[in-house]
Short mmCIF file of C-alpha atoms in Angstrom, two decimals:
data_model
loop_
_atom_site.label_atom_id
_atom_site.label_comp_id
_atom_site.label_asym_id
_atom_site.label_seq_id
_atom_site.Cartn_x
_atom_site.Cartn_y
_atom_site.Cartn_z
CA UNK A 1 -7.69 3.48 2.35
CA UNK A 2 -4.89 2.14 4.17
CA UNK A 3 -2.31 5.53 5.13
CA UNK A 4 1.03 5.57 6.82
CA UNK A 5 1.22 4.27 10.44
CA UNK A 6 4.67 6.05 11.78
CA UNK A 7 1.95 9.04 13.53
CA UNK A 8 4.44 11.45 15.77
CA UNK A 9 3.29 11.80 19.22
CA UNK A 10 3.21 15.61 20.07
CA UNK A 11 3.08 16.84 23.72
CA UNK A 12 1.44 20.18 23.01
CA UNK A 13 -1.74 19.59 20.58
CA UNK A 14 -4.58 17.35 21.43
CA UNK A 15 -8.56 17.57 20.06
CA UNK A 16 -11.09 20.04 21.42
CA UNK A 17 -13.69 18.30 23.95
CA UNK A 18 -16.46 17.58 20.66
CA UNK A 19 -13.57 16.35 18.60
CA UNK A 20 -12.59 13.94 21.65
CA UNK A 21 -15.77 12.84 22.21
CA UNK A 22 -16.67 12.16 18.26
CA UNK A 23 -13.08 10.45 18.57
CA UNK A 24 -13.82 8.38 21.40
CA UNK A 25 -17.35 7.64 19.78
CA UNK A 26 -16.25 6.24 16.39
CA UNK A 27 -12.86 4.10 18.01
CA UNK A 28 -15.29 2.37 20.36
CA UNK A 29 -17.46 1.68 17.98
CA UNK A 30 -15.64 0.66 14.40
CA UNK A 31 -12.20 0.38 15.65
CA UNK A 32 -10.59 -2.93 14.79
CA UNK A 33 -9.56 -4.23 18.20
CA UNK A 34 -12.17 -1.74 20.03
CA UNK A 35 -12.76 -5.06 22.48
CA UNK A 36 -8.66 -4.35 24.07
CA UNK A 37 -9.72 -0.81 25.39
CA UNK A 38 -11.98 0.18 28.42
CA UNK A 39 -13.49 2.64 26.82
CA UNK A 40 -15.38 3.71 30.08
CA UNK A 41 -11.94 3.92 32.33
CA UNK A 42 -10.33 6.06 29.85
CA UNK A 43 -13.26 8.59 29.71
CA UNK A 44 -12.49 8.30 33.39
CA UNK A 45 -9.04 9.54 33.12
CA UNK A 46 -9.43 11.60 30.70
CA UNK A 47 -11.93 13.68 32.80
CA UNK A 48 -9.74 13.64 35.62
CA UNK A 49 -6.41 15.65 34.19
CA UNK A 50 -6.24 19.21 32.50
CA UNK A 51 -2.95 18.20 31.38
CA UNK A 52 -2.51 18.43 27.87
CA UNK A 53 0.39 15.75 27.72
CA UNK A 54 -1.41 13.67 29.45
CA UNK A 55 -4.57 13.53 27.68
CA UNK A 56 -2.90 13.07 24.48
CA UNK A 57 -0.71 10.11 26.10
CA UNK A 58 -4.06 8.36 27.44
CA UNK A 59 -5.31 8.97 23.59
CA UNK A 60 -2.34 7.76 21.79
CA UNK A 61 -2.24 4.45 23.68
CA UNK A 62 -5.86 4.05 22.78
CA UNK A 63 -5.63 4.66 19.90
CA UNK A 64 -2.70 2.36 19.59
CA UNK A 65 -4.19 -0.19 21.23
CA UNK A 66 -7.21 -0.19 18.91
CA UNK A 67 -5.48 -0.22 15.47
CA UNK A 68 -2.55 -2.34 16.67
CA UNK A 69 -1.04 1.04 16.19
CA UNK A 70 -1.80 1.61 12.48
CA UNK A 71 -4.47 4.03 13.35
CA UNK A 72 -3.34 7.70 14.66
CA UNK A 73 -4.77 11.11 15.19
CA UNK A 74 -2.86 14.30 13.97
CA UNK A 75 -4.23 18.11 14.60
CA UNK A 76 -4.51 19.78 11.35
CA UNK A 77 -1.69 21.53 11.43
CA UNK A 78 0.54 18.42 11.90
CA UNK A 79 -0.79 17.06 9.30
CA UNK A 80 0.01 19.87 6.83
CA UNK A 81 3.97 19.57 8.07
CA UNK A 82 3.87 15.92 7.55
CA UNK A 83 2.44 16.03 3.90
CA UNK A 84 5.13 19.02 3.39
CA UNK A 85 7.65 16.72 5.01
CA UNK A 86 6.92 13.15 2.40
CA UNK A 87 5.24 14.56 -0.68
CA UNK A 88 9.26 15.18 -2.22
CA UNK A 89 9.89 11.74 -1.70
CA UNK A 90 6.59 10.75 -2.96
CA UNK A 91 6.87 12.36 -6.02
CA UNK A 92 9.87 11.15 -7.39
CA UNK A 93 9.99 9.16 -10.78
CA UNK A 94 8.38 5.89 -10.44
CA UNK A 95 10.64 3.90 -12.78
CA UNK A 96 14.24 2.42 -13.27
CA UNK A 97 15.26 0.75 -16.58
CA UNK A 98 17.93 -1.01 -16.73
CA UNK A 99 19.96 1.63 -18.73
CA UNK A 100 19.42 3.92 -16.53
CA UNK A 101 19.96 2.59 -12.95
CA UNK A 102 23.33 2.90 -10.78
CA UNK A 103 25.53 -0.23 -11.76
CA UNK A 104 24.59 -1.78 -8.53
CA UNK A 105 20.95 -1.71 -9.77
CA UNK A 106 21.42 -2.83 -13.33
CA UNK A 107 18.94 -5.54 -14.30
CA UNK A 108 19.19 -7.67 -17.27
CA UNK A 109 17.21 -5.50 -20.60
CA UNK A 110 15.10 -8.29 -20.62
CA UNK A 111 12.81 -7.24 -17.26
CA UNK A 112 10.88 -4.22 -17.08
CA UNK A 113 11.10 -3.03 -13.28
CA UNK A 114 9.07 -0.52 -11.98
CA UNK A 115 9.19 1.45 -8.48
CA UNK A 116 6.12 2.25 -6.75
CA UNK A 117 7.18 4.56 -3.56
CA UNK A 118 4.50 5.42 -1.56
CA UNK A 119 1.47 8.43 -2.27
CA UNK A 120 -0.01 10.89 0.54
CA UNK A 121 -3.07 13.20 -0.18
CA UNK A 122 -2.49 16.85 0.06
CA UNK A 123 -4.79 17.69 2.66
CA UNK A 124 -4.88 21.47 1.73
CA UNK A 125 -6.75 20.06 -1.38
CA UNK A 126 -10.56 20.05 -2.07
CA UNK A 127 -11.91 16.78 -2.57
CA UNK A 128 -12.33 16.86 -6.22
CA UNK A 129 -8.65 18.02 -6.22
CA UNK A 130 -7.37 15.31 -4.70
CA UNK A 131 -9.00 12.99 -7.20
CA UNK A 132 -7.39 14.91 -9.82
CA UNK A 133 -3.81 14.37 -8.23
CA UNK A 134 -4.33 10.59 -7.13
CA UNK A 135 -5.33 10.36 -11.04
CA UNK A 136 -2.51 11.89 -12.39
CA UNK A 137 -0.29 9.68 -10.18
CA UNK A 138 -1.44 6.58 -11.00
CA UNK A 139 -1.25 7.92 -14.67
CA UNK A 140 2.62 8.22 -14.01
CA UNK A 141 2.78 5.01 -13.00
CA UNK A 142 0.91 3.38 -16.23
CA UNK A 143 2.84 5.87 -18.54
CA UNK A 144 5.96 4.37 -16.91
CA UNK A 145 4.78 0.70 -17.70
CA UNK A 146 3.54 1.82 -21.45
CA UNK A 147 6.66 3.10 -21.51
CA UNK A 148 8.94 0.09 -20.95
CA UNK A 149 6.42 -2.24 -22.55
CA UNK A 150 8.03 -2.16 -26.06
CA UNK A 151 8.42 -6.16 -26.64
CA UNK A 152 11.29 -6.70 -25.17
CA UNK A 153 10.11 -7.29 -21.74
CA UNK A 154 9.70 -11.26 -20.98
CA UNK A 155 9.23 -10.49 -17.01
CA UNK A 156 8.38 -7.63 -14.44
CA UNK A 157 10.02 -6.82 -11.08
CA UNK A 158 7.80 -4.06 -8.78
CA UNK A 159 9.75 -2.73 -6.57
CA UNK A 160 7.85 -1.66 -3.31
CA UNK A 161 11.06 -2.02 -0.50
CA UNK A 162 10.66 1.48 0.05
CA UNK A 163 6.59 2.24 0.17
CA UNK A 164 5.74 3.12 3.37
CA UNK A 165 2.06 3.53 2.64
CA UNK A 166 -0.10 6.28 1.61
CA UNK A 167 -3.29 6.10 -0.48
CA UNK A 168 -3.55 2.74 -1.96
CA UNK A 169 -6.18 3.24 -4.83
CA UNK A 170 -3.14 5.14 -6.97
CA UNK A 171 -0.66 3.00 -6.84
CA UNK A 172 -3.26 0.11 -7.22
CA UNK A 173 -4.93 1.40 -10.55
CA UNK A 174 -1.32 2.66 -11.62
CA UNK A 175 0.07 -0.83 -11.74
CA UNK A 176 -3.19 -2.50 -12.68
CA UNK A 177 -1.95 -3.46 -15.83
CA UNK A 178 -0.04 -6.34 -14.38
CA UNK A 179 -2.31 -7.42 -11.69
CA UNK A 180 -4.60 -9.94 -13.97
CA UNK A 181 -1.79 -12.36 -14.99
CA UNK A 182 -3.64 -14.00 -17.63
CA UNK A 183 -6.08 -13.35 -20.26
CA UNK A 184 -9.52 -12.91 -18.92
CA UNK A 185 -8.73 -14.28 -15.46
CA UNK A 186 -10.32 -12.90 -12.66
CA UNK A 187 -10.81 -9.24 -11.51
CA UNK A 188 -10.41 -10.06 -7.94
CA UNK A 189 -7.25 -8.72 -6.53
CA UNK A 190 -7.26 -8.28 -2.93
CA UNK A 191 -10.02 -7.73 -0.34
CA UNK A 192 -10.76 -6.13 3.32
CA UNK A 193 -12.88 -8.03 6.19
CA UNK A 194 -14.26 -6.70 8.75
CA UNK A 195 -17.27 -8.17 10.77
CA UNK A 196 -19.59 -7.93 7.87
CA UNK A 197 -17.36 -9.94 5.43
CA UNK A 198 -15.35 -9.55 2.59
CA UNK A 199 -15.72 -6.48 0.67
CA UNK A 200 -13.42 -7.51 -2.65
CA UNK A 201 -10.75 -4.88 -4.17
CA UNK A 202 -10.95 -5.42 -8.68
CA UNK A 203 -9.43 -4.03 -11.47
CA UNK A 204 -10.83 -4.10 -14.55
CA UNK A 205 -10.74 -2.14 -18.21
CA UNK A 206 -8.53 0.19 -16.84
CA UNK A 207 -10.58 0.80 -13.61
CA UNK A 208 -10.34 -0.03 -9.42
CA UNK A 209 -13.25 -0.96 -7.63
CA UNK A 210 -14.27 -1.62 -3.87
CA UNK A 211 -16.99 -4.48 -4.61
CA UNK A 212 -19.21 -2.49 -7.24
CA UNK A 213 -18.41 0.53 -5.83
CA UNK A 214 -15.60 2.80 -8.74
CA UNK A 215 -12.45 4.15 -6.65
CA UNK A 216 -10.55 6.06 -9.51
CA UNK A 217 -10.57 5.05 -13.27
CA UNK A 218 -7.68 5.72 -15.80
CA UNK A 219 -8.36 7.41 -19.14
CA UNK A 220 -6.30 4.95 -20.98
CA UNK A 221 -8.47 2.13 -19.49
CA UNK A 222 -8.63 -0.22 -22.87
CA UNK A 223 -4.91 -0.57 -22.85
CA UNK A 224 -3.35 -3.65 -22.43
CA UNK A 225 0.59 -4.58 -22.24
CA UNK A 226 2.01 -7.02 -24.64
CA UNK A 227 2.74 -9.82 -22.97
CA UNK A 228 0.52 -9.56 -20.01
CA UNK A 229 0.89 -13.14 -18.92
CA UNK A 230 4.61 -12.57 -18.23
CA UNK A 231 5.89 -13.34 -14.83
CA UNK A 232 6.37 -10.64 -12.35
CA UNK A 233 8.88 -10.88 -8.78
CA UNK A 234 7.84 -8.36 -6.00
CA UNK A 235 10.72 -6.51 -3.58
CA UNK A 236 9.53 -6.19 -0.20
CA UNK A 237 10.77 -5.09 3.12
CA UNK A 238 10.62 -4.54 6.23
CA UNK A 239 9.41 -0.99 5.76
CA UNK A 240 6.53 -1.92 2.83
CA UNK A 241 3.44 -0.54 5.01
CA UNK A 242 0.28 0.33 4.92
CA UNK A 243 -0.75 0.71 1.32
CA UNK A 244 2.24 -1.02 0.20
CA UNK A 245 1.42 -4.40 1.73
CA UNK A 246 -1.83 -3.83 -0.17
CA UNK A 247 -0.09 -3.84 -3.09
CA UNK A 248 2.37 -6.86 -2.52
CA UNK A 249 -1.00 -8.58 -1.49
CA UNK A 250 -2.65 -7.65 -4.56
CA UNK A 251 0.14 -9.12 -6.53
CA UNK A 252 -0.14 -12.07 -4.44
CA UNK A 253 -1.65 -14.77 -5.90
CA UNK A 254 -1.45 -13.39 -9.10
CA UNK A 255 -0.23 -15.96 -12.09
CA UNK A 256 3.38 -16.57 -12.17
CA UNK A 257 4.40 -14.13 -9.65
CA UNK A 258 6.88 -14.48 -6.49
CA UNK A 259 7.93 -12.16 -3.58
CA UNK A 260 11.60 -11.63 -2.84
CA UNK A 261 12.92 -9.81 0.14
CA UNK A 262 12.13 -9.70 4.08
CA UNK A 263 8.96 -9.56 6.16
CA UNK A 264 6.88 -6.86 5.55
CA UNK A 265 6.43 -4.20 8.20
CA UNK A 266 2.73 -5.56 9.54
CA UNK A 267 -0.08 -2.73 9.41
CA UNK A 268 -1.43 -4.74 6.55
CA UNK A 269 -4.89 -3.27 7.73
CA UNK A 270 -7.39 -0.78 6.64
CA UNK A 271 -7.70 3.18 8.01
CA UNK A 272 -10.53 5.32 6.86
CA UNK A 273 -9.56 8.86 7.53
CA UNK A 274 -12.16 10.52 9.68
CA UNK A 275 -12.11 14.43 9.48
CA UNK A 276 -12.95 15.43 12.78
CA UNK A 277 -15.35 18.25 13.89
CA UNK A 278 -12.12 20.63 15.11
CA UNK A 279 -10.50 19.83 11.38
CA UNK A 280 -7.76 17.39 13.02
CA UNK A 281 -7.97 13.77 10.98
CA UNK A 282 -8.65 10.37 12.58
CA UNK A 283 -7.12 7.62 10.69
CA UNK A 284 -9.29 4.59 12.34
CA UNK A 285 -8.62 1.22 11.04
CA UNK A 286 -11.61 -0.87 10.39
CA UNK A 287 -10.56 -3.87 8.49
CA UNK A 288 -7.66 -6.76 7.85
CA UNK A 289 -6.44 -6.84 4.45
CA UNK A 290 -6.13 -10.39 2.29
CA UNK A 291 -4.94 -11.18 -0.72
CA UNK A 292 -7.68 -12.24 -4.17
CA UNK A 293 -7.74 -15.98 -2.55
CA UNK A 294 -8.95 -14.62 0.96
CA UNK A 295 -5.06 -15.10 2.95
CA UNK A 296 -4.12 -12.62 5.42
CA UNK A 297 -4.44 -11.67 8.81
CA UNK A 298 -3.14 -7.71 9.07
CA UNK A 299 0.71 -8.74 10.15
CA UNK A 300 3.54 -8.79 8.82
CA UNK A 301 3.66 -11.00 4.87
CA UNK A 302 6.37 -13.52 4.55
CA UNK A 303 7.91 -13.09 0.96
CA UNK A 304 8.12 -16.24 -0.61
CA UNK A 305 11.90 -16.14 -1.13
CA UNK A 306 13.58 -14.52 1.99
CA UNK A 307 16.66 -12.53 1.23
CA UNK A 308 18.43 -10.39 3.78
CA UNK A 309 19.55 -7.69 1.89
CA UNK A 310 17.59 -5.79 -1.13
CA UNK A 311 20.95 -6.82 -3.56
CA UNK A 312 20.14 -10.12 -2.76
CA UNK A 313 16.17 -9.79 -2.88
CA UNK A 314 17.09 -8.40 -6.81
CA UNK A 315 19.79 -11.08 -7.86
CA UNK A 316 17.45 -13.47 -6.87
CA UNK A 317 14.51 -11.63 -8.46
CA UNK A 318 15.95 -11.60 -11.84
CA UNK A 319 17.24 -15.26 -11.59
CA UNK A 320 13.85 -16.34 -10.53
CA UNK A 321 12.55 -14.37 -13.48
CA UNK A 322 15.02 -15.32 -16.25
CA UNK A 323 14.34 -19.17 -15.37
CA UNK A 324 10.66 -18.89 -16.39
CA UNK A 325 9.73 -19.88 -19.59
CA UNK A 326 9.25 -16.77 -20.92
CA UNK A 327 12.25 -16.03 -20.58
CA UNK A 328 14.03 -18.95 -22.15
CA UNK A 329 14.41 -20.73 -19.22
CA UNK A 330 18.26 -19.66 -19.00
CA UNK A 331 19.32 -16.87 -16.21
CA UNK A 332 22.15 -14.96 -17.63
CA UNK A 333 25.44 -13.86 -15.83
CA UNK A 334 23.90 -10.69 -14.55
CA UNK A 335 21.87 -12.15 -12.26
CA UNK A 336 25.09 -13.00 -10.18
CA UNK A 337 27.35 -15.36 -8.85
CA UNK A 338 25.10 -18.01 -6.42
CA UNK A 339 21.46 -17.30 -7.90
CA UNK A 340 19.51 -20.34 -7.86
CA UNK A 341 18.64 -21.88 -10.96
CA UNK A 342 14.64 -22.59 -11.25
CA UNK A 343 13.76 -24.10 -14.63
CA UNK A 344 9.55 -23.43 -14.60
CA UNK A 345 7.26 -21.56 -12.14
CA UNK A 346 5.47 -23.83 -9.59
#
């Protein structure tokens, strides 16, 4: 799973000497730029010092160095106050209609957008548990699209500007629905490499897979929206991390679909979090994330229309939209005054 990168470097806590070691181990060995460390000098210093700061300093720039600083390691503790810290913010409602939003926000009734802000696992949760929650999340997120899906919709904007990262499997089988962008096209959305290849992310009947292997599976899996060949405009930033440049990737590519907004923030790369032997968590990053046509090299993604400000990234969003032919063809006033007016999708 891909997680947050922004990891706080604390003076005080650092791993016990097995935890280190099993640390040290699995970096040098599956880390994804394990070839920029010597692994053998830093054992070195790390011998050498009792200092506390100074070990975890030596660590952290490892570590950095490694995952291109997406990776991180956080004692157990830490990691409790940082899940107290987002899960608020992660748990607010996923969706603004039109009707609803601030005046600034207001879309034209036509599009259907839907937020998807970013999702961290409770770590004070059993296994099993946390299935259960990343479940019911992802069940938000669908109930939100059933929700707006009442006929009127002839285009979708997802909004991920604000997704930091997180689990991505979620958020991934929560806006499945609109991931295919055509009738029985392919179930390929996305994929990681790492030296072995390309292990392919898919989402089918309600479902998300890593290559045959099933992630998490929605109960309302034989669902389908109404129109779901209808074109769809993504809002990026440059804080979309993590998990949600796996999601703007996975809508990459997709059928009559376009990105709006600035460069992403650029840990578009795969962590596996490693529970250590002390209980502290290792988030290593193994893998580069690419879209379903293989594009991607784990930095920052270019939207396809840059716009400075996320106003701007919306206007043209809609405008974008509204010119498609599912929508008429014809933007409306709402979209704004200097919205550019594209008659089909390339």
């Amino acid at each position: 799973m891909a997680m947050l990168p922004a990891w706080a470097l604390s003076a005080t806590p650092v791993p016990s000497l097995p935890a280190r070691e099993q640390m040290l181990g699995l970096l040098e060995q599956r880390a994804l730029h394990r070839n920029l460390v010597d692994w053998r000098a830093l054992r070195r210093e790390l011998a050498a010092t009792t200092d506390a700061e100074r070990q975890r300093a030596l660590l952290a720039d490892a570590i950095h160095r490694a995952t291109a600083g997406h990776g991180g390691w956080m004692a157990a503790a830490e990691l409790r106050d940082r899940y107290r810290a987002a899960a608020p913010a992660a748990a607010l409602p996923a969706a603004v209609e039109a009707s609803a939003a601030p005046e600034a926000a207001r879309i034209d009734p036509r599009l259907g957008r839907i937020t998807i802000g970013p999702y961290l696992p409770d770590p004070g949760l059993t296994r099993a548990q946390q299935r259960e929650a990343e479940q019911q999340h992802a069940q938000r997120l669908r109930d939100t699209l059933w929700r707006l899906d009442d006929g009127s919709r002839c285009g979708w904007i997802v909004d991920l500007a604000e997704n930091t990262g997180g689990n991505m499997w979620p958020m991934l089988l929560g806006v499945g629905p609109l991931l295919p962008g055509r009738v029985g096209g392919t179930d390929v959305v996305g994929h990681f490499q790492d030296a072995g290849g390309l292990q392919p992310w898919r989402y089918r009947d309600g479902a998300v897979w890593v290559g045959q292997a099933l992630r998490l599976a929605a109960d309302d899996g034989s669902r389908r929206l109404r129109h779901p060949e209808a074109p769809l405009a993504v809002l990026q930033s440059g804080r979309t991390a993590s998990s949600g440049e796996a999601i703007v990737l996975a809508l990459r590519g997709r059928r009559a679909s376009r990105s709006f907004g600035t460069p992403t923030m650029g840990y578009s790369t795969g962590n596996v979090p490693v529970t250590l032997v002390d209980g502290s968590t290792l988030l290593l990053t193994t893998t580069v994330m690419k879209d379903r046509n293989g594009m991607g090299d784990g930095s920052r993604i270019v939207a396809d229309v840059p716009a400075a400000l996320p106003a701007d990234a919306l206007r043209l969003a809609q405008a974008w939209l509204l010119a498609q032919p599912a929508c008429g063809g014809k933007p409306t006033g709402s979209a704004g005054p200097g919205a550019p007016s594209w008659k089909t999708a390339p």
